[in-house]
Tab-separated table of C-alpha atoms and ligand atoms in Angstrom:
chain	number	residue	atom	x	y	z
A	1	MET	CA	-0.093	0.067	-0.099
A	2	ALA	CA	1.308	3.501	-0.857
A	3	TYR	CA	2.407	5.800	1.977
A	4	LEU	CA	0.133	8.784	0.552
A	5	THR	CA	-2.711	8.366	-1.628
A	6	LEU	CA	-4.766	10.988	-3.465
A	7	GLN	CA	-7.666	9.382	-4.975
A	8	GLY	CA	-10.104	11.469	-7.576
A	9	ILE	CA	-9.212	14.726	-5.809
A	10	ASN	CA	-10.948	17.761	-6.907
A	11	LYS	CA	-11.020	21.419	-5.716
A	12	ILE	CA	-13.841	23.847	-6.473
A	13	TYR	CA	-13.221	27.248	-4.904
A	14	PRO	CA	-16.124	29.000	-3.124
A	15	ASN	CA	-16.334	31.173	-6.147
A	16	GLY	CA	-17.064	28.022	-8.322
A	17	PHE	CA	-13.787	27.949	-9.926
A	18	HIS	CA	-12.581	24.182	-10.556
A	19	ALA	CA	-8.752	24.303	-9.660
A	20	VAL	CA	-8.114	20.691	-9.591
A	21	HIS	CA	-9.647	17.923	-11.623
A	22	ASN	CA	-9.674	14.359	-10.595
A	23	PHE	CA	-5.977	14.120	-9.155
A	24	ASN	CA	-4.898	10.518	-8.591
A	25	LEU	CA	-1.661	9.853	-7.380
A	26	GLU	CA	0.161	7.269	-4.929
A	27	ILE	CA	3.390	8.220	-3.291
A	28	GLU	CA	5.924	5.778	-1.562
A	29	LYS	CA	7.424	6.370	1.650
A	30	GLY	CA	10.662	8.458	1.529
A	31	GLU	CA	9.953	9.708	-2.185
A	32	PHE	CA	10.883	13.012	-3.673
A	33	ILE	CA	7.876	14.118	-5.577
A	34	VAL	CA	7.691	17.225	-7.401
A	35	PHE	CA	4.821	18.833	-9.058
A	36	VAL	CA	5.596	21.019	-11.809
A	37	GLY	CA	3.614	23.343	-14.405
A	38	SER	CA	2.988	26.952	-15.408
A	39	SER	CA	1.555	29.591	-12.888
A	40	GLY	CA	-2.185	28.833	-12.174
A	41	CYS	CA	-2.157	25.160	-12.864
A	42	GLY	CA	-3.235	24.072	-9.520
A	43	LYS	CA	0.260	23.084	-7.837
A	44	SER	CA	-0.262	25.254	-4.754
A	45	THR	CA	-3.899	24.340	-4.392
A	46	THR	CA	-3.076	20.626	-4.474
A	47	LEU	CA	-0.155	21.050	-1.851
A	48	ARG	CA	-2.316	23.036	0.365
A	49	MET	CA	-5.080	20.251	0.183
A	50	ILE	CA	-2.477	17.660	1.268
A	51	ALA	CA	-1.115	19.844	4.143
A	52	GLY	CA	-4.805	20.551	5.472
A	53	LEU	CA	-4.661	24.289	4.798
A	54	GLU	CA	-7.378	23.976	2.069
A	55	ASN	CA	-10.416	21.619	2.340
A	56	ILE	CA	-10.735	18.987	-0.334
A	57	SER	CA	-13.954	19.355	-2.248
A	58	SER	CA	-14.211	15.775	-3.205
A	59	GLY	CA	-12.129	12.770	-3.375
A	60	ASP	CA	-10.041	11.029	-0.804
A	61	PHE	CA	-6.740	11.534	0.914
A	62	LEU	CA	-4.931	8.938	2.700
A	63	ILE	CA	-1.974	8.643	4.839
A	64	ASN	CA	-0.902	5.061	5.372
A	65	GLY	CA	-4.026	3.887	4.026
A	66	GLU	CA	-6.173	6.000	6.546
A	67	ARG	CA	-8.556	8.928	5.552
A	68	ALA	CA	-7.172	12.301	6.319
A	69	ASN	CA	-9.431	14.653	4.776
A	70	GLU	CA	-10.724	15.840	8.025
A	71	LYS	CA	-7.672	15.793	10.030
A	72	GLY	CA	-5.953	19.166	10.812
A	73	PRO	CA	-2.508	20.293	9.587
A	74	ARG	CA	-0.931	19.398	12.757
A	75	GLU	CA	-2.180	16.210	13.032
A	76	ARG	CA	-1.186	15.178	9.740
A	77	GLY	CA	2.428	15.193	10.724
A	78	ILE	CA	3.397	17.630	8.012
A	79	ALA	CA	5.861	20.556	7.670
A	80	MET	CA	5.613	23.094	4.862
A	81	VAL	CA	8.015	25.472	3.539
A	82	PHE	CA	6.561	28.548	1.741
A	83	GLN	CA	7.688	30.720	-1.086
A	84	SER	CA	7.705	33.556	1.281
A	85	TYR	CA	9.846	32.653	4.303
A	86	ALA	CA	7.335	33.744	6.733
A	87	LEU	CA	10.023	34.171	9.312
A	88	TYR	CA	9.173	35.919	12.647
A	89	PRO	CA	10.896	39.039	12.253
A	90	HIS	CA	11.305	40.052	16.000
A	91	MET	CA	12.720	36.483	16.536
A	92	THR	CA	16.428	35.449	16.076
A	93	VAL	CA	17.287	32.858	13.802
A	94	TYR	CA	17.587	30.477	17.100
A	95	ASP	CA	14.322	31.433	18.224
A	96	ASN	CA	12.626	30.911	14.788
A	97	LEU	CA	14.185	27.395	14.352
A	98	ALA	CA	12.995	26.647	18.254
A	99	PHE	CA	9.411	27.799	17.859
A	100	GLY	CA	7.628	24.923	16.726
A	101	LEU	CA	9.211	22.639	19.117
A	102	THR	CA	8.721	25.358	22.164
A	103	LEU	CA	4.995	24.930	21.014
A	104	GLU	CA	5.213	21.166	21.138
A	105	GLY	CA	6.543	21.344	24.653
A	106	VAL	CA	9.691	19.858	23.889
A	107	ASP	CA	12.353	20.028	26.483
A	108	ASP	CA	14.910	23.168	26.506
A	109	ASP	CA	18.162	20.885	26.269
A	110	VAL	CA	16.642	18.670	23.614
A	111	ILE	CA	15.664	22.072	21.495
A	112	GLU	CA	19.114	23.199	21.953
A	113	ASP	CA	20.615	20.217	20.593
A	114	ARG	CA	18.243	19.984	17.540
A	115	VAL	CA	18.648	23.762	16.722
A	116	ASN	CA	22.516	23.211	16.944
A	117	LYS	CA	22.338	20.068	14.436
A	118	THR	CA	19.937	21.816	12.218
A	119	ALA	CA	21.977	24.853	12.260
A	120	LYS	CA	24.890	22.784	11.354
A	121	ILE	CA	23.312	21.030	8.336
A	122	LEU	CA	22.063	24.389	6.884
A	123	GLY	CA	25.297	26.358	7.461
A	124	LEU	CA	23.495	28.692	9.926
A	125	THR	CA	25.764	27.954	12.984
A	126	ASP	CA	27.131	31.539	13.037
A	127	TYR	CA	24.146	33.473	12.620
A	128	LEU	CA	21.994	31.838	15.384
A	129	ASP	CA	21.820	35.200	17.102
A	130	ARG	CA	20.893	37.395	14.323
A	131	PHE	CA	17.520	38.667	13.326
A	132	PRO	CA	16.031	37.889	9.908
A	133	ARG	CA	16.480	41.419	8.558
A	134	ALA	CA	20.297	40.902	9.002
A	135	LEU	CA	20.280	37.713	6.707
A	136	SER	CA	20.420	37.399	2.948
A	137	GLY	CA	17.667	35.929	0.952
A	138	GLY	CA	19.445	32.528	0.704
A	139	GLN	CA	19.874	32.410	4.754
A	140	ARG	CA	16.410	33.286	5.320
A	141	GLN	CA	15.465	30.488	3.101
A	142	ARG	CA	17.754	28.126	4.990
A	143	VAL	CA	16.095	29.278	8.416
A	144	ALA	CA	12.633	28.595	6.629
A	145	VAL	CA	13.891	24.979	5.390
A	146	GLY	CA	15.383	24.468	8.936
A	147	ARG	CA	12.241	25.254	10.754
A	148	ALA	CA	10.449	22.419	8.811
A	149	ILE	CA	13.178	19.744	9.170
A	150	ILE	CA	13.831	20.507	12.969
A	151	ARG	CA	10.364	19.126	13.480
A	152	LYS	CA	11.333	15.521	12.355
A	153	VAL	CA	8.143	15.090	10.599
A	154	GLU	CA	7.420	12.560	8.088
A	155	ILE	CA	6.217	14.433	5.405
A	156	PHE	CA	7.624	17.833	3.960
A	157	LEU	CA	5.947	19.957	1.623
A	158	MET	CA	7.598	22.917	-0.108
A	159	ASP	CA	5.733	25.505	-2.391
A	160	GLU	CA	8.371	26.970	-4.775
A	161	PRO	CA	10.706	27.562	-1.830
A	162	LEU	CA	13.593	28.901	-4.030
A	163	SER	CA	11.764	31.481	-6.068
A	164	ASN	CA	13.071	34.393	-4.328
A	165	LEU	CA	16.771	33.442	-4.659
A	166	ASP	CA	18.997	34.456	-7.468
A	167	ALA	CA	20.118	32.033	-10.075
A	168	LYS	CA	23.325	30.747	-8.042
A	169	GLN	CA	21.738	30.496	-4.913
A	170	ARG	CA	18.845	28.358	-6.379
A	171	VAL	CA	21.539	25.954	-7.731
A	172	THR	CA	23.118	25.565	-4.232
A	173	MET	CA	19.849	25.052	-2.299
A	174	ARG	CA	18.744	22.737	-4.754
A	175	SER	CA	21.565	20.446	-4.143
A	176	GLU	CA	21.136	21.175	-0.321
A	177	ILE	CA	17.689	20.316	-0.296
A	178	THR	CA	18.182	16.969	-2.201
A	179	GLN	CA	21.010	16.272	0.377
A	180	ILE	CA	18.636	17.280	3.358
A	181	HIS	CA	16.089	14.762	1.925
A	182	ARG	CA	18.675	11.859	1.510
A	183	GLU	CA	19.619	12.490	5.025
A	184	THR	CA	15.880	12.700	6.595
A	185	GLY	CA	14.523	10.330	4.302
A	186	ALA	CA	11.219	12.188	4.986
A	187	THR	CA	8.730	11.786	1.900
A	188	THR	CA	8.763	15.261	0.112
A	189	ILE	CA	6.408	17.024	-2.171
A	190	TYR	CA	7.907	20.017	-3.839
A	191	VAL	CA	6.290	22.453	-6.051
A	192	THR	CA	7.905	24.476	-8.862
A	193	HIS	CA	7.418	25.983	-12.136
A	194	ASP	CA	10.912	25.454	-13.027
A	195	GLN	CA	11.537	22.340	-15.059
A	196	THR	CA	15.312	22.085	-14.270
A	197	GLU	CA	14.406	21.939	-10.642
A	198	ALA	CA	12.090	19.503	-11.413
A	199	MET	CA	14.476	17.230	-13.497
A	200	THR	CA	17.483	17.528	-10.955
A	201	MET	CA	15.422	17.126	-7.629
A	202	ALA	CA	12.607	14.607	-8.273
A	203	ASP	CA	12.309	10.803	-7.807
A	204	ARG	CA	9.144	11.200	-9.758
A	205	ILE	CA	7.569	14.393	-11.441
A	206	VAL	CA	3.901	15.234	-11.677
A	207	VAL	CA	3.400	17.670	-14.795
A	208	MET	CA	0.199	19.817	-14.280
A	209	LYS	CA	-1.767	21.905	-16.557
A	210	LEU	CA	-4.886	23.882	-16.208
A	211	GLY	CA	-5.528	21.630	-12.982
A	212	TYR	CA	-5.224	18.287	-14.792
A	213	ILE	CA	-2.221	15.887	-14.273
A	214	GLN	CA	-0.712	15.542	-17.719
A	215	GLN	CA	1.926	12.829	-17.025
A	216	VAL	CA	3.456	11.263	-13.778
A	217	GLY	CA	7.093	9.601	-14.233
A	218	THR	CA	10.814	9.818	-13.482
A	219	PRO	CA	12.782	12.461	-14.981
A	220	TYR	CA	14.182	9.972	-17.618
A	221	ASP	CA	10.740	8.876	-18.455
A	222	LEU	CA	9.251	12.341	-19.003
A	223	TYR	CA	12.156	13.422	-21.195
A	224	PHE	CA	12.516	10.284	-23.315
A	225	ASN	CA	8.618	9.097	-23.321
A	226	PRO	CA	6.656	12.417	-23.181
A	227	ALA	CA	2.824	11.308	-23.383
A	228	ASN	CA	1.995	14.432	-25.059
A	229	LEU	CA	2.778	17.718	-26.596
A	230	PHE	CA	2.505	19.661	-23.461
A	231	VAL	CA	5.004	17.399	-21.685
A	232	ALA	CA	7.148	17.035	-24.532
A	233	GLY	CA	7.356	21.037	-24.896
A	234	PHE	CA	7.537	21.556	-20.796
A	235	ILE	CA	10.390	19.355	-20.267
A	236	GLY	CA	13.943	20.010	-21.772
A	237	GLU	CA	15.578	23.466	-22.546
A	238	PRO	CA	15.666	24.948	-25.208
A	239	PRO	CA	12.293	23.138	-25.796
A	240	MET	CA	11.653	20.362	-28.155
A	241	ASN	CA	11.159	21.473	-31.710
A	242	PHE	CA	7.685	21.007	-33.117
A	243	ILE	CA	6.735	21.013	-36.948
A	244	GLU	CA	3.358	20.695	-37.965
A	245	SER	CA	2.618	18.574	-41.191
A	246	THR	CA	0.054	16.278	-42.920
A	247	VAL	CA	0.643	12.699	-43.835
A	248	ASN	CA	0.544	12.153	-47.674
A	249	ASP	CA	1.482	8.649	-48.995
A	250	GLY	CA	2.764	7.924	-45.969
A	251	LYS	CA	5.134	10.817	-45.919
A	252	LEU	CA	5.683	14.341	-44.290
A	253	ASN	CA	6.830	17.153	-46.588
A	254	ILE	CA	8.306	19.746	-44.642
A	255	ASN	CA	9.237	22.284	-47.145
A	256	ASP	CA	10.852	19.884	-49.433
A	257	ASN	CA	12.376	17.882	-46.702
A	258	ILE	CA	10.861	14.591	-47.002
A	259	VAL	CA	10.323	12.437	-43.661
A	260	ASP	CA	9.262	9.069	-44.887
A	261	LEU	CA	7.369	7.490	-42.156
A	262	VAL	CA	7.979	3.996	-43.193
A	263	ALA	CA	11.468	4.339	-41.357
A	264	ILE	CA	9.891	4.977	-38.041
A	265	ALA	CA	6.386	3.712	-37.838
A	266	ASP	CA	4.241	0.375	-38.633
A	267	LYS	CA	2.090	0.269	-41.505
A	268	GLU	CA	-1.253	0.509	-39.485
A	269	VAL	CA	0.111	3.728	-37.714
A	270	ILE	CA	0.837	5.225	-41.146
A	271	ASP	CA	-2.482	4.194	-42.710
A	272	LYS	CA	-4.410	5.587	-39.693
A	273	TYR	CA	-2.939	9.064	-39.858
A	274	GLU	CA	-2.904	9.068	-43.810
A	275	HIS	CA	-4.195	12.564	-44.663
A	276	GLU	CA	-4.354	13.548	-41.051
A	277	GLU	CA	-2.407	16.263	-39.197
A	278	VAL	CA	0.319	15.498	-36.972
A	279	VAL	CA	3.110	17.221	-35.249
A	280	LEU	CA	6.769	16.103	-35.843
A	281	GLY	CA	9.060	16.602	-32.688
A	282	PHE	CA	12.649	16.457	-32.273
A	283	ARG	CA	14.815	17.864	-29.611
A	284	PRO	CA	17.514	20.449	-30.207
A	285	GLU	CA	20.174	18.289	-28.578
A	286	ALA	CA	19.376	15.186	-30.857
A	287	VAL	CA	20.468	16.792	-34.105
A	288	LYS	CA	23.730	16.069	-35.924
A	289	LEU	CA	25.254	18.403	-38.364
A	290	VAL	CA	25.805	17.041	-41.684
A	291	GLY	CA	29.130	17.374	-43.845
A	292	LYS	CA	28.869	16.420	-47.445
A	293	GLY	CA	28.796	12.220	-46.459
A	294	GLU	CA	25.648	10.359	-46.083
A	295	VAL	CA	24.211	10.102	-42.678
A	296	ARG	CA	22.350	6.635	-42.019
A	297	ASN	CA	19.104	5.902	-40.197
A	298	ALA	CA	18.231	9.770	-39.722
A	299	PHE	CA	15.998	12.281	-41.568
A	300	THR	CA	18.099	15.243	-42.918
A	301	PHE	CA	16.647	18.854	-43.172
A	302	ASN	CA	18.103	21.877	-45.032
A	303	CYS	CA	17.980	25.255	-43.224
A	304	THR	CA	19.176	28.613	-43.056
A	305	VAL	CA	20.850	29.826	-39.805
A	306	GLU	CA	19.201	32.871	-38.371
A	307	LEU	CA	21.059	33.439	-35.127
A	308	THR	CA	23.664	31.757	-32.905
A	309	GLU	CA	23.901	31.840	-29.236
A	310	LEU	CA	27.361	30.816	-27.725
A	311	LEU	CA	26.623	29.495	-24.409
A	312	GLY	CA	30.063	28.019	-23.624
A	313	ASP	CA	29.248	24.250	-23.403
A	314	ASN	CA	27.259	24.431	-26.423
A	315	THR	CA	25.672	26.711	-29.019
A	316	ASN	CA	21.788	27.368	-29.680
A	317	VAL	CA	21.557	27.499	-33.618
A	318	TYR	CA	18.239	29.197	-34.447
A	319	VAL	CA	17.282	27.878	-38.105
A	320	ASP	CA	14.654	28.471	-40.566
A	321	ILE	CA	13.485	25.494	-42.355
A	322	ARG	CA	11.954	27.722	-45.217
A	323	GLY	CA	9.380	29.335	-42.919
A	324	VAL	CA	9.445	26.919	-40.068
A	325	LYS	CA	11.497	27.576	-36.969
A	326	ALA	CA	13.624	25.348	-34.978
A	327	ILE	CA	16.620	25.473	-32.577
A	328	LEU	CA	19.591	23.133	-32.832
A	329	LYS	CA	22.190	22.559	-30.009
A	330	VAL	CA	25.665	21.982	-31.370
A	331	GLU	CA	29.190	21.831	-30.182
A	332	PRO	CA	30.560	25.381	-29.925
A	333	HIS	CA	33.362	24.780	-32.034
A	334	ASP	CA	30.657	23.845	-34.976
A	335	SER	CA	28.820	27.193	-34.517
A	336	PRO	CA	27.749	28.062	-38.081
A	337	ALA	CA	27.853	31.830	-39.630
A	338	ILE	CA	24.612	33.763	-39.618
A	339	ASP	CA	22.713	33.486	-43.055
A	340	SER	CA	24.621	30.164	-43.922
A	341	LYS	CA	23.064	27.194	-45.323
A	342	LEU	CA	23.141	24.089	-42.890
A	343	GLN	CA	22.113	20.420	-43.556
A	344	PHE	CA	21.235	18.785	-40.099
A	345	ALA	CA	20.242	15.021	-39.365
A	346	VAL	CA	18.019	13.860	-36.678
A	347	PRO	CA	18.336	9.989	-36.038
A	348	PHE	CA	15.179	7.927	-36.440
A	349	GLU	CA	15.197	7.085	-32.721
A	350	SER	CA	15.293	10.850	-31.672
A	351	ILE	CA	12.020	11.517	-33.817
A	352	TYR	CA	8.751	12.038	-32.110
A	353	LEU	CA	5.306	12.101	-33.453
A	354	PHE	CA	2.262	13.698	-31.927
A	355	ASP	CA	-1.627	13.392	-33.352
A	356	LYS	CA	-2.427	17.156	-33.668
A	357	ALA	CA	-6.003	16.861	-32.628
A	358	THR	CA	-5.555	14.849	-29.194
A	359	GLU	CA	-1.993	16.140	-28.869
A	360	LYS	CA	-0.919	12.471	-27.878
A	361	ARG	CA	2.326	10.914	-28.741
A	362	ILE	CA	1.939	8.466	-31.408
A	363	LYS	CA	3.346	5.170	-30.759
A	364	LEU	CA	6.614	4.638	-33.245
A	365	ARG	CA	8.918	1.811	-33.544
A	366	ASN	CA	11.509	3.396	-31.553
A	367	SER	CA	9.139	4.222	-28.565
B	1	LIG	P1	-0.097	27.390	-8.934
B	1	LIG	O1	0.249	27.111	-7.648
B	1	LIG	O2	0.250	26.131	-9.875
B	1	LIG	O3	0.401	28.447	-9.596
B	1	LIG	P2	-2.775	27.714	-7.762
B	1	LIG	O4	-3.069	26.376	-7.066
B	1	LIG	O5	-2.164	28.684	-6.883
B	1	LIG	O6	-1.745	27.555	-9.109
B	1	LIG	O7	-4.078	28.138	-8.349
B	1	LIG	C1	-4.899	27.385	-9.290
B	1	LIG	C2	-5.930	28.118	-9.877
B	1	LIG	O8	-6.947	28.401	-8.656
B	1	LIG	C3	-5.524	29.486	-10.189
B	1	LIG	O9	-6.510	29.735	-11.746
B	1	LIG	C4	-5.946	30.474	-9.155
B	1	LIG	O10	-6.519	31.674	-9.832
B	1	LIG	C5	-7.129	29.652	-8.750
B	1	LIG	N1	-7.488	30.019	-7.354
B	1	LIG	C6	-6.223	29.942	-6.340
B	1	LIG	N2	-6.843	30.449	-5.243
B	1	LIG	C7	-8.143	30.484	-5.241
B	1	LIG	C8	-9.378	31.278	-4.626
B	1	LIG	N3	-9.067	31.099	-3.178
B	1	LIG	N4	-10.347	31.382	-5.110
B	1	LIG	C9	-10.627	31.026	-6.508
B	1	LIG	N5	-9.770	30.704	-7.119
B	1	LIG	C10	-8.498	30.446	-6.729
B	2	LIG	MG1	1.562	28.111	-6.634
C-alpha cells in the first residue's frame, strides 16, 4: 500500500472555480515528488489540500491507508516551507528554529541540541543570534527550511521555496535540499514552475496543466517518453522543436524535406494517419550537423541559420527551414555563420510524432 494516496481529488473554490480535476497519485514512503507546471495550474492548491490548509472538495486523501481529509494540519505530521519565508521578524534565527518545538512542549535541552544540529546542516551556526532582517535571501530561506526539518516530521511540503533566490543561490539550495532529503528520508512533495528544478531533484515528477495531471513519471521517462505535446514541450531546455505537417502517401513534406514514415512507424500507424495532421518533434540536442557525407538512419533537413547563441558548453542555433523555425544545439566549435545554409540530421530514434488533434504521442517503432 502506498504511503500517501490521492484518489479522485477535486478542488472547487467557493467562487465556483474548478482548480484541480480528478487528481490521482500514489506516493511511496521517502519519495521526492515534484509537482511542476505553469503558474495557475493548481500546484499550490493541491499541496495545500495535502497540508490540510485548504479543504478537499471531493475525493480521498489517505496517509498510510487511513483517510486524512478531515485531519487538521498538525495531526497530519506535515511540515511546510513556503515561497515567502514567513519567518518571525522579531525573533532570532535560534528562536525561529526553536519556535515549533517550543509550541510542542519539547524540553529546552532537546531543543538546543536540535537547533544546533539543524543549524549545522544548513550552515547557520554563525547566525543563530541574528534577526531575519540581517540575513541574505538565501540565509532566510535556509532558516525557513530549517524550521521544517527541525520538527522531524515524516512529510515535507515545499511550495516554490527557491523562487525568491538568485540563480546561483537556487542551484546551491537545490542540491542542499536534495541532500537534506537523503539524510532525513522524509517523504517530500516539492512544487515548482521550473522544469530544471523538477528534473534535477525529483524521484518522480507530476506535470500539471490547467488543473489536470498530464503525466507522472521519472525525469528520464518524461524526457524520453513524453505522453503528449505539452509534456514534450515543457521538459527540456531549449524546448523540443515541433513541426506541423500532414501525412501524404505515408510521408511528411516539410518544405521539400521529406520524412518517410515507413522508416519509423508501423504500417497500421501510417495508414491511420494518412491525410491527418500530425506534429513532428525532435529535441535541439538530438541533431547532428551533416557534412558532405551520407548520414544513415536519420532524416535530414536543409535550413538557413538565423541566429547563434554561444553558451560555452554548447551553441544554440536558431534556424529557418523555409518558414518553419527550429533550434539546434551544437558543439561550440561547430557554430555556423549567420545566414549560412546548413544541413542537419535527426536520427530515427530521436524523432517524435504527435496526433495534432488529441496532442497525444503516436507510438513509433523506437518508442
Ligand atoms: P499554481 O500554484 O500552480 O500557480 P494555484 O493552485 O495557486 O496555482 O491556483 C490554481 C488556480 O486556482 C488559479 O487559476 C488560481 O487563480 C485559482 N485560485 C487559487 N486560489 C483561489 C481562491 N481562493 N479562489 C478562487 N480561485 C483560486
Ligand atoms: Mg503556486
